[in-house]
Tab-separated table of C-alpha atoms in Angstrom:
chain	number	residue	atom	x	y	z
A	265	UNK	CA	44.424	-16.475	24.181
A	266	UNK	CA	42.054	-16.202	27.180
A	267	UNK	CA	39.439	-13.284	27.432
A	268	UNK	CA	37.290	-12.990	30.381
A	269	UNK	CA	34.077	-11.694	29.514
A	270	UNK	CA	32.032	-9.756	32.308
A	271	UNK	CA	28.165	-9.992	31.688
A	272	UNK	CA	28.944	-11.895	27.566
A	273	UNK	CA	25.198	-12.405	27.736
A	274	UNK	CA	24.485	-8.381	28.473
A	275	UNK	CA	23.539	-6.361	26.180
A	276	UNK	CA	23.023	-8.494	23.485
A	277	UNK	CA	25.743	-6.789	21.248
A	278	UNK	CA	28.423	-8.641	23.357
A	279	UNK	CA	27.100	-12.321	22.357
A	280	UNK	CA	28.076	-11.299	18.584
A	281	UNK	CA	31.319	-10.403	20.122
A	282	UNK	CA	31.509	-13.684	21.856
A	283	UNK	CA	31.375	-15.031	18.667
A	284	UNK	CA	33.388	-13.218	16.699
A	285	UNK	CA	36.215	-14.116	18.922
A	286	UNK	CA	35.555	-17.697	19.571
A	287	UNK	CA	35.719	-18.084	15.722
A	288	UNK	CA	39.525	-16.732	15.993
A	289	UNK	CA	40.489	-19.614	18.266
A	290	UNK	CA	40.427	-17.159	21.480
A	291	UNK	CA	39.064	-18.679	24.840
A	292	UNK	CA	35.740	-16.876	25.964
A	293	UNK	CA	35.529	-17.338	29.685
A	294	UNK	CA	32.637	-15.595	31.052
A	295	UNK	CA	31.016	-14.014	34.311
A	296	UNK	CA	28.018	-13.028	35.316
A	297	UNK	CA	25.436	-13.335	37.939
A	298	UNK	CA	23.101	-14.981	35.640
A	299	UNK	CA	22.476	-18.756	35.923
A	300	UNK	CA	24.234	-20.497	33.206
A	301	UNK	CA	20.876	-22.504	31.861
A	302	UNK	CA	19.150	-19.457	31.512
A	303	UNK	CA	21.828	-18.139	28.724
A	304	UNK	CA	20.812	-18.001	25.283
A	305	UNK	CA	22.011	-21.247	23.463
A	306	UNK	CA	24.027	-20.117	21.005
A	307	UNK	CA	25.987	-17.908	23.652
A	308	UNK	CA	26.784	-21.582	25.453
A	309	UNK	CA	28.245	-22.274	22.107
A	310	UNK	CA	30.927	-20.082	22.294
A	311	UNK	CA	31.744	-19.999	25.646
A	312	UNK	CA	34.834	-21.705	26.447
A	313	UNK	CA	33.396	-21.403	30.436
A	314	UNK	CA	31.034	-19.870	32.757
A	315	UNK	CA	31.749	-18.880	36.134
A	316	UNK	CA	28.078	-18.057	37.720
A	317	UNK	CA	28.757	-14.891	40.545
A	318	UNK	CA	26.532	-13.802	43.319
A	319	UNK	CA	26.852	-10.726	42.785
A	320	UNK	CA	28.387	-8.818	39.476
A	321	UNK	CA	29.033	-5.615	41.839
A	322	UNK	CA	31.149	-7.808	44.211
A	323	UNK	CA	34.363	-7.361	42.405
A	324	UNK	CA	36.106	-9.846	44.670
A	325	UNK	CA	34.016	-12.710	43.794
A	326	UNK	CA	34.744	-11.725	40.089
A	327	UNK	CA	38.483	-11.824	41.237
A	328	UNK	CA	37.918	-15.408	42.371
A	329	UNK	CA	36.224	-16.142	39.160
A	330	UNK	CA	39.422	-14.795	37.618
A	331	UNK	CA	41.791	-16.892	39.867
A	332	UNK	CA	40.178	-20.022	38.540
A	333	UNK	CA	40.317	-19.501	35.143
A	334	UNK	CA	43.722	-18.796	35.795
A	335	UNK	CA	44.430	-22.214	37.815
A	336	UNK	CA	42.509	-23.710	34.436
A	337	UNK	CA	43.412	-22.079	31.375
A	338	UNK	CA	46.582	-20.093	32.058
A	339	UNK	CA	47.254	-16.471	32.247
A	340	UNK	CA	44.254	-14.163	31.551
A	341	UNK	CA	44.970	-12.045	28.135
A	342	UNK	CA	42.302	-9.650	28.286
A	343	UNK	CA	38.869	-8.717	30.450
A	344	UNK	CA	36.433	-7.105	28.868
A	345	UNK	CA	32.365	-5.772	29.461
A	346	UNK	CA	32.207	-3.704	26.180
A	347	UNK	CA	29.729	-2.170	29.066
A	348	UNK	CA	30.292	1.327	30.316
A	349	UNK	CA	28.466	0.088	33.382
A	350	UNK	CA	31.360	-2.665	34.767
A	351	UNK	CA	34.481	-0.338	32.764
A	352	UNK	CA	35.702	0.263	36.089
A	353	UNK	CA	35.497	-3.060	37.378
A	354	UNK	CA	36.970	-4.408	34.333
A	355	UNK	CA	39.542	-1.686	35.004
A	356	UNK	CA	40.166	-3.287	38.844
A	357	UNK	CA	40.470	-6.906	37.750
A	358	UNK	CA	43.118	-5.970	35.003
A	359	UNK	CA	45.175	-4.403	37.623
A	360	UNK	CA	45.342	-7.369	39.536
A	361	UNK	CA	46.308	-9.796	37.065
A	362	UNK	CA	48.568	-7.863	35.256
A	363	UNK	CA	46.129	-7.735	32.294
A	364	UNK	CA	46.339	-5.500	29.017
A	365	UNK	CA	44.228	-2.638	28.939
A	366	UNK	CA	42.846	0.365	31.051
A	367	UNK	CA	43.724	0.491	34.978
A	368	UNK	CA	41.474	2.104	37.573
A	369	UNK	CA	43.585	5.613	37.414
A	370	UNK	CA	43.636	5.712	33.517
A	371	UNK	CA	40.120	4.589	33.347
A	372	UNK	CA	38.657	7.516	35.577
A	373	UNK	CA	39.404	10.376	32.887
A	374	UNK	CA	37.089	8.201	30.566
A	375	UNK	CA	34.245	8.196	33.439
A	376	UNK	CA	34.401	11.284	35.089
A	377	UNK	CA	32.901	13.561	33.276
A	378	UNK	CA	34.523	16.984	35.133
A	379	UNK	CA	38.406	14.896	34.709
A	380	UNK	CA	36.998	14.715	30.768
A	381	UNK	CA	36.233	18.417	30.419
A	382	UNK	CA	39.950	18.983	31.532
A	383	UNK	CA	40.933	16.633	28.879
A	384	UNK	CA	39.267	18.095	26.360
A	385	UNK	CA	40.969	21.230	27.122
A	386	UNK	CA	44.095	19.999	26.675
A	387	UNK	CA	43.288	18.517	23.691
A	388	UNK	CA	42.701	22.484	22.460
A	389	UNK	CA	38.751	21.485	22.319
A	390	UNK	CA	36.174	23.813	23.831
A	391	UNK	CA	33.482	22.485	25.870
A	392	UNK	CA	30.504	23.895	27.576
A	393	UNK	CA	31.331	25.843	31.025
A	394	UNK	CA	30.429	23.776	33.712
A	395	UNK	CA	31.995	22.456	37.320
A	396	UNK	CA	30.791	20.163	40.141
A	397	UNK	CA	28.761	21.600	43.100
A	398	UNK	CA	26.901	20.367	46.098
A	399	UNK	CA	24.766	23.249	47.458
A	400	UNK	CA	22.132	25.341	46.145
A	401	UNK	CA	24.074	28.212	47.046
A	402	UNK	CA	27.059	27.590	44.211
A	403	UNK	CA	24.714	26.568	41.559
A	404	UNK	CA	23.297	30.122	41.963
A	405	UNK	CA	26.593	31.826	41.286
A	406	UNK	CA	26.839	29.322	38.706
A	407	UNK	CA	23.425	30.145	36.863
A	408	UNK	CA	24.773	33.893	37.394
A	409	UNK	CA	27.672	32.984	35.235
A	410	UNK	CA	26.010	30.989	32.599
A	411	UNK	CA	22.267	31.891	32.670
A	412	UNK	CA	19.629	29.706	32.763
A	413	UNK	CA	18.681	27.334	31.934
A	414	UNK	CA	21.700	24.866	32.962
A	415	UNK	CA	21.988	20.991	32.984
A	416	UNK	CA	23.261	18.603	35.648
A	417	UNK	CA	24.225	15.311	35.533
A	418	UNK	CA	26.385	12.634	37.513
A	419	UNK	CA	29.881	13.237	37.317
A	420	UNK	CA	30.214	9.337	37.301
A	421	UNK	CA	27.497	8.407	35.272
A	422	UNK	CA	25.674	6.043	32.738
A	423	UNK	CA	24.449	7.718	29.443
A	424	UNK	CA	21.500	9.883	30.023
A	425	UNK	CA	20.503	8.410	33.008
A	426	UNK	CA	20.154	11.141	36.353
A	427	UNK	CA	20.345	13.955	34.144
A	428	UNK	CA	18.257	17.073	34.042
A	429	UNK	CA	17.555	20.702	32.631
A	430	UNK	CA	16.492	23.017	34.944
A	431	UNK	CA	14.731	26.067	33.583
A	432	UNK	CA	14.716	28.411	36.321
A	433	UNK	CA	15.262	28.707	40.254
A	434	UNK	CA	12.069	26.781	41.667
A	435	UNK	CA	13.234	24.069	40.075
A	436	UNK	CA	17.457	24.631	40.770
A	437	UNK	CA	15.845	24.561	44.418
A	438	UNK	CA	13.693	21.161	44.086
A	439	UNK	CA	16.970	19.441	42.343
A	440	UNK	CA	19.135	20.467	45.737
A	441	UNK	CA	16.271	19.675	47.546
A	442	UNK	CA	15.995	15.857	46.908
A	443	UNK	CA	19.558	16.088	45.522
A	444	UNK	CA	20.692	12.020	44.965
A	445	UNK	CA	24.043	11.210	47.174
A	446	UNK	CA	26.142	11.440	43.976
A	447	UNK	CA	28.259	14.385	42.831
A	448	UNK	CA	26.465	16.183	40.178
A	449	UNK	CA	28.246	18.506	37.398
A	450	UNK	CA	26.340	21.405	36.486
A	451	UNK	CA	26.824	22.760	32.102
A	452	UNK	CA	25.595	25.533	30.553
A	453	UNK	CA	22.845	24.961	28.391
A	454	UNK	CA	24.197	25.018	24.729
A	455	UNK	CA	21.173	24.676	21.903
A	456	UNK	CA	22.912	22.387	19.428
A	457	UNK	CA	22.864	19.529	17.456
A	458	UNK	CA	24.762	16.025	18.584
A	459	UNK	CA	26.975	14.773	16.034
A	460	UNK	CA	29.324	11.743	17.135
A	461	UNK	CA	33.001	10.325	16.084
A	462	UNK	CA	32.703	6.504	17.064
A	463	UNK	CA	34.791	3.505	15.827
A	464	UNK	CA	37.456	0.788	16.723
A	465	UNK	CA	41.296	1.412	17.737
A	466	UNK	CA	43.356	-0.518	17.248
A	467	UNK	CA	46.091	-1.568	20.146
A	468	UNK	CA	48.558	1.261	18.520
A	469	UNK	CA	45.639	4.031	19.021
A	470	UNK	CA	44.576	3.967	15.363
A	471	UNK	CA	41.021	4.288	14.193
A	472	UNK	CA	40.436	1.023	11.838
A	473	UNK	CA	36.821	1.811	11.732
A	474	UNK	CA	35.603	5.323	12.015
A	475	UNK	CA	31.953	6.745	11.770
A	476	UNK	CA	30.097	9.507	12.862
A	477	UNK	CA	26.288	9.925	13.797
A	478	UNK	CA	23.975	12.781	13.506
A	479	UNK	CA	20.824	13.663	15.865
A	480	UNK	CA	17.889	15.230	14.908
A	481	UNK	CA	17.040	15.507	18.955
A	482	UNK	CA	19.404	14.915	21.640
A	483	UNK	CA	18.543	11.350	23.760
A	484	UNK	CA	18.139	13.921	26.825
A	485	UNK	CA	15.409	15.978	24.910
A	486	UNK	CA	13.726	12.823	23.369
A	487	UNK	CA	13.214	11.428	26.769
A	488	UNK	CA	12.334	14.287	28.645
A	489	UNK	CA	9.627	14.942	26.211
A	490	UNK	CA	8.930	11.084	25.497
A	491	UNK	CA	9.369	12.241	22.025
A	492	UNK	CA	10.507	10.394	19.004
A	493	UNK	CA	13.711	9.664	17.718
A	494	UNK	CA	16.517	9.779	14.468
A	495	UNK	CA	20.017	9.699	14.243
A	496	UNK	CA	21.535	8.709	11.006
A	497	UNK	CA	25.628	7.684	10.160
A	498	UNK	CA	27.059	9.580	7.942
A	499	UNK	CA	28.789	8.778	4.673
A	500	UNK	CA	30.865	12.080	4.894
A	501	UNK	CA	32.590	13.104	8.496
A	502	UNK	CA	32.829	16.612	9.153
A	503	UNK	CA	36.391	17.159	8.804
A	504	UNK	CA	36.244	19.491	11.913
A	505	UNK	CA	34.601	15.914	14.024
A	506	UNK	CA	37.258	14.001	12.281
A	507	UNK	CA	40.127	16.246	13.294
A	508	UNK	CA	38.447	16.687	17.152
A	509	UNK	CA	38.183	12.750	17.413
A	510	UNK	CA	41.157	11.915	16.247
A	511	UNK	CA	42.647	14.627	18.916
A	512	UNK	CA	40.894	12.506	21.986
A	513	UNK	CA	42.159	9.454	20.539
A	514	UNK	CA	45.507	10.578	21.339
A	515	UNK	CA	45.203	12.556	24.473
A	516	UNK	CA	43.176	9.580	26.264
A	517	UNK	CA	44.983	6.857	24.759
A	518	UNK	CA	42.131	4.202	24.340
A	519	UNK	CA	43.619	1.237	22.534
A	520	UNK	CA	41.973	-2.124	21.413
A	521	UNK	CA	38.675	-1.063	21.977
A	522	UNK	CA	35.229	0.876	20.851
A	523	UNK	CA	34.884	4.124	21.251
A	524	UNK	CA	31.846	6.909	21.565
A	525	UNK	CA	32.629	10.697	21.448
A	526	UNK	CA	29.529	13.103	21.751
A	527	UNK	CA	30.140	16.717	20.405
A	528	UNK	CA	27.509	20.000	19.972
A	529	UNK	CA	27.498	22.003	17.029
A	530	UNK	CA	26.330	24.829	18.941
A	531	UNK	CA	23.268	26.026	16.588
A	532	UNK	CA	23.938	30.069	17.911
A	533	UNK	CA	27.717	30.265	16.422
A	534	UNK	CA	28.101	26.536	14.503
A	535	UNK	CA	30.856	25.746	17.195
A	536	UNK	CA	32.127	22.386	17.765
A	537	UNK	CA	32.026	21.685	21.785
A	538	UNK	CA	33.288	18.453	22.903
A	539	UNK	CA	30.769	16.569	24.939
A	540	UNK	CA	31.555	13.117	26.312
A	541	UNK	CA	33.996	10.722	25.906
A	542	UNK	CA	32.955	6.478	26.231
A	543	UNK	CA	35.140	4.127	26.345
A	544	UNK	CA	32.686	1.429	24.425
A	545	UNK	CA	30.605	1.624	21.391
A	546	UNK	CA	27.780	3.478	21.672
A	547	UNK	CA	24.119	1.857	22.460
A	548	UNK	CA	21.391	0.667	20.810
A	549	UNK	CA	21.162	-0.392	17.269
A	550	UNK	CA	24.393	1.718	16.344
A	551	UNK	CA	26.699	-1.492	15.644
A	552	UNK	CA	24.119	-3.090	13.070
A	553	UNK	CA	23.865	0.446	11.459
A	554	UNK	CA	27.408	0.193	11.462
A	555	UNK	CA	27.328	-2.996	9.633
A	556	UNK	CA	24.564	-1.809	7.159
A	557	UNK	CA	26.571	1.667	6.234
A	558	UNK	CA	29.708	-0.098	5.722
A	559	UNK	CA	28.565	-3.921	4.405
A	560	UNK	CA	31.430	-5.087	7.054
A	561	UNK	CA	31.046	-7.014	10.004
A	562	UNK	CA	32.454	-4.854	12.616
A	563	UNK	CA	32.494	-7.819	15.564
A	564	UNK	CA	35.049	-9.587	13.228
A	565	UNK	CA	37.089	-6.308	13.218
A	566	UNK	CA	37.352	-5.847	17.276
A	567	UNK	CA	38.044	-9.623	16.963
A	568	UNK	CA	40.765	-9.707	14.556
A	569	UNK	CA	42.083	-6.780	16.493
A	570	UNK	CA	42.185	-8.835	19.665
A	571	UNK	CA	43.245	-12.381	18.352
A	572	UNK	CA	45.861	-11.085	15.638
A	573	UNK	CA	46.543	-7.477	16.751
A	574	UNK	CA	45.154	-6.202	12.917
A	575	UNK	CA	42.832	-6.490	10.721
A	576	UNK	CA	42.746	-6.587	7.613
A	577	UNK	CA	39.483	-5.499	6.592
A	578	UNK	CA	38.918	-1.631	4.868
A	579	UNK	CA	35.526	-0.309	5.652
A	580	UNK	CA	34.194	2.381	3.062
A	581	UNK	CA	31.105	4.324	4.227
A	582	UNK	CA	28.867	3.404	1.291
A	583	UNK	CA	25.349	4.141	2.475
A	584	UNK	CA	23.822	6.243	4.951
A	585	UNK	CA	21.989	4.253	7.881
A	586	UNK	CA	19.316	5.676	10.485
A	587	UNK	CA	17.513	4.459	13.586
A	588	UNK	CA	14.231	5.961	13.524
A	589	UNK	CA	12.013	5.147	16.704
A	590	UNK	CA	7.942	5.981	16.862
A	591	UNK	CA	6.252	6.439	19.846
A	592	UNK	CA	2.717	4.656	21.100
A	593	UNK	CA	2.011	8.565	22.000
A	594	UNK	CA	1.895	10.195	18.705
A	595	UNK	CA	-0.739	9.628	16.325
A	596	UNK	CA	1.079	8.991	12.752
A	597	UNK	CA	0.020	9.690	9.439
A	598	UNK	CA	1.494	6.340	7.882
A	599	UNK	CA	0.715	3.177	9.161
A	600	UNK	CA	3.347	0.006	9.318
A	601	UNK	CA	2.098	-1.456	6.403
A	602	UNK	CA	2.264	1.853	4.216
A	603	UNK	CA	5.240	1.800	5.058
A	604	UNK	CA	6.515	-1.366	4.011
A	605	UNK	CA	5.020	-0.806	0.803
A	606	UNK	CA	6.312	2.468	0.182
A	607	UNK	CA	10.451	2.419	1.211
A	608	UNK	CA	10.886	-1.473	2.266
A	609	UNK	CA	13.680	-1.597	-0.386
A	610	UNK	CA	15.529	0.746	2.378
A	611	UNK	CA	14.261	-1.239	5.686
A	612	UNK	CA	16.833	-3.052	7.082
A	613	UNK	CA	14.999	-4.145	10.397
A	614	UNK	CA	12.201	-3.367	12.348
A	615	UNK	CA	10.551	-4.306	15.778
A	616	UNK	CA	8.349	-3.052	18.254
A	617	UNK	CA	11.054	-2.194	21.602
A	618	UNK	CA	10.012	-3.626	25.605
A	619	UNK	CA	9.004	-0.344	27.702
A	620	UNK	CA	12.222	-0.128	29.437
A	621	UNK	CA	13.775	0.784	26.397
A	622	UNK	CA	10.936	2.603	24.226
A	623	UNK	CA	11.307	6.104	26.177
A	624	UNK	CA	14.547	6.817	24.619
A	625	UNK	CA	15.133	4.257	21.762
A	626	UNK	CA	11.207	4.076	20.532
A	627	UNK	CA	8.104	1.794	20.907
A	628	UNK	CA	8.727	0.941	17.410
A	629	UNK	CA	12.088	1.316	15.348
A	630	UNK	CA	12.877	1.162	11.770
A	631	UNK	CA	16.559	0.839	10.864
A	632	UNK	CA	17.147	2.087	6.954
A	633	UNK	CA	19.777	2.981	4.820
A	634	UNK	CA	20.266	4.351	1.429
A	635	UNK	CA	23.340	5.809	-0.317
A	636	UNK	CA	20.881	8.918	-0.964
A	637	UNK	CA	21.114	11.612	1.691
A	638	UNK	CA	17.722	12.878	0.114
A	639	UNK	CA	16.175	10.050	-0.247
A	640	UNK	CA	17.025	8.937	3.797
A	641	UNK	CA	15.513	12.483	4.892
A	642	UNK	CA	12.275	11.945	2.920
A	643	UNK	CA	12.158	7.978	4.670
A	644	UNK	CA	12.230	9.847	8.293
A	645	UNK	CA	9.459	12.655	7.229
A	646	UNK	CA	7.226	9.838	6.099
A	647	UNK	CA	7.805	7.649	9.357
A	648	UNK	CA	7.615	10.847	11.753
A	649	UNK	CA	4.913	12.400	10.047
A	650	UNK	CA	2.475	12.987	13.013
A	651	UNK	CA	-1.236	13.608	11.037
């Protein structure tokens, strides 16, 4: 089996995949715009080949990269970025060599986050009112609608990035005033918590790993505010989450892959409102949680899924396991080495972040589980406490 790999050495959650795969025989054959020497070792392992691109936004050149491995190896099986940055690229290259997987005109209700809201419709799942506009003008018969304050983010976008509340009409008119060239969807504001359903599916749509995570702040809020950060998986799934996620599974037809579905639970009426839909798993830490909660290697589950077409490993959600992220702003009442002493029986990992990723992961992060719901609340007091 061959399995082009866009970017294998970006994030660093796709090297584990790499690996994962390359121990089930398959052919990693990857592409990137990074000079092969300067890969991590261990990545070099596992790579069956590297094709080194000028450009990873030059989808052409990865087409040639593509056409090679072709003339070497045979008939491409799969391409994959596990990156919702290149999912429409890998979506292009598929197309053209007849690959499994997502095509460009699938892929777009999985991007688009207006084409999502209509999804989620049909699923019978309420979402927050919103539509896409380009003048000030609409936005005010939208706010007259909805109230403010309202959100607005890319239509096409990347996680949190380009998003923003606006509180009132000076700042409606800055946004439109130094609007970016991308079209922008504009949401109600809904005060609620985030709770996720997230997993693998398998090639015949089926969940073979499902989890859910729950946010004490939104990633939006937390970076706005430069504020710290929890989110914990749960042992238990609300059944309502389960039954929503399992609905999207169907109506957007994902197969073989990770998925990341964002929901409110709208903190006025306790209303489930679906959010987001991502075709990958979700960012940060949230895989090694994964791994902690369950005691499971989920890398060797997408890889079984891809080399054999099942697995047959049964995850069971035996622990809780949170990301909890400080930041060099706040002045806490604990110190590292407090607490080490006091709940390093529960500390999985822990490392100080690089800037570009502190504002809405944490400076500092501590990764914990415990089987204890109680227990895990008390470990995030102590590591939040702000004296």
């Amino acid at each position: 089996m061959n399995f082009v790999f866009i970017s294998p050495h970006f994030p660093a959650t796709c090297k584990n995949i790499c690996k994962a795969l390359r121990v089930r025989g398959v052919n990693v054959l990857g592409i990137a715009d990074t000079p092969y020497a300067m890969l991590e070792a261990d990545l070099k392992e596992v790579l069956t080949d590297y094709y080194e691109v000028s450009d990873l936004h030059n989808t052409e050149e990865i087409a040639q990269a593509c056409g090679f491995f072709t003339y070497k190896y045979g008939k491409i099986d799969r391409v994959e970025s596990n990156n919702e940055y290149w999912l429409m690229t890998d979506a292009e290259i598929r197309e053209q060599f007849n690959v499994f997987g997502k095509k460009p005109d699938e892929l777009r209700y999985c991007i688009q986050k207006s084409l999502m809201k209509a999804k989620f419709i049909e699923a019978g799942i309420s979402v927050a009112r919103g539509r896409v506009l380009d003048n000030y003008q609409d936005a005010r018969n939208f706010v007259d609608e909805v109230g403010f304050p309202i959100v607005g983010k890319p239509d096409r976008g990347v996680g949190a990035s380009g998003t923003y509340k606006l509180a009132n009409d000076y700042e409606l008119q800055a946004f439109f005033a130094e609007k970016p060239e991308t079209e922008y969807i504009f949401e109600e504001f809904i005060s609620g918590q985030i709770i996720t359903y997230d997993g693998i599916v398998d090639r015949y749509n089926e969940p073979v790993l499902a989890m859910s995570s729950v946010y004490g702040e939104g990633v939006m809020e937390s970076v706005n505010s430069d504020n710290h950060i929890y989110f914990f998986t749960d042992r238990n799934i609300d059944p309502v989450i389960e039954e929503f996620g399992r609905r999207i599974l169907k109506t957007f037809d994902l197969r073989e892959r990770f998925f990341h579905f964002e929901f409110f639970r709208n903190h006025a009426d306790g209303r489930i409102l679906a959010l987001e839909v991502n075709c990958r798993a979700p960012g940060g830490f949230t895989m090694d949680m994964w791994n902690y909660a369950c005691d499971t290697d989920v890398y060797g589950i997408y890889a079984d899924l891809v080399a054999y077409g099942h697995t047959d490993v049964y995850c069971e959600r035996k622990y809780f396991a949170c990301h909890i992220g400080r930041k060099s702003n706040r002045d806490y009442k604990y110190n590292h080495e407090q607490i080490i002493n006091s709940i390093g029986h529960m500390v999985m990992n822990h490392m100080e972040l690089p800037p570009v990723l502190a504002r809405a992961m944490g400076n500092y992060v501590y990764l914990i589980r415990t089987a204890d719901k109680g227990e895990l609340m008390d470990a995030v007091k102590n590591i939040l406490w702000v004296d």
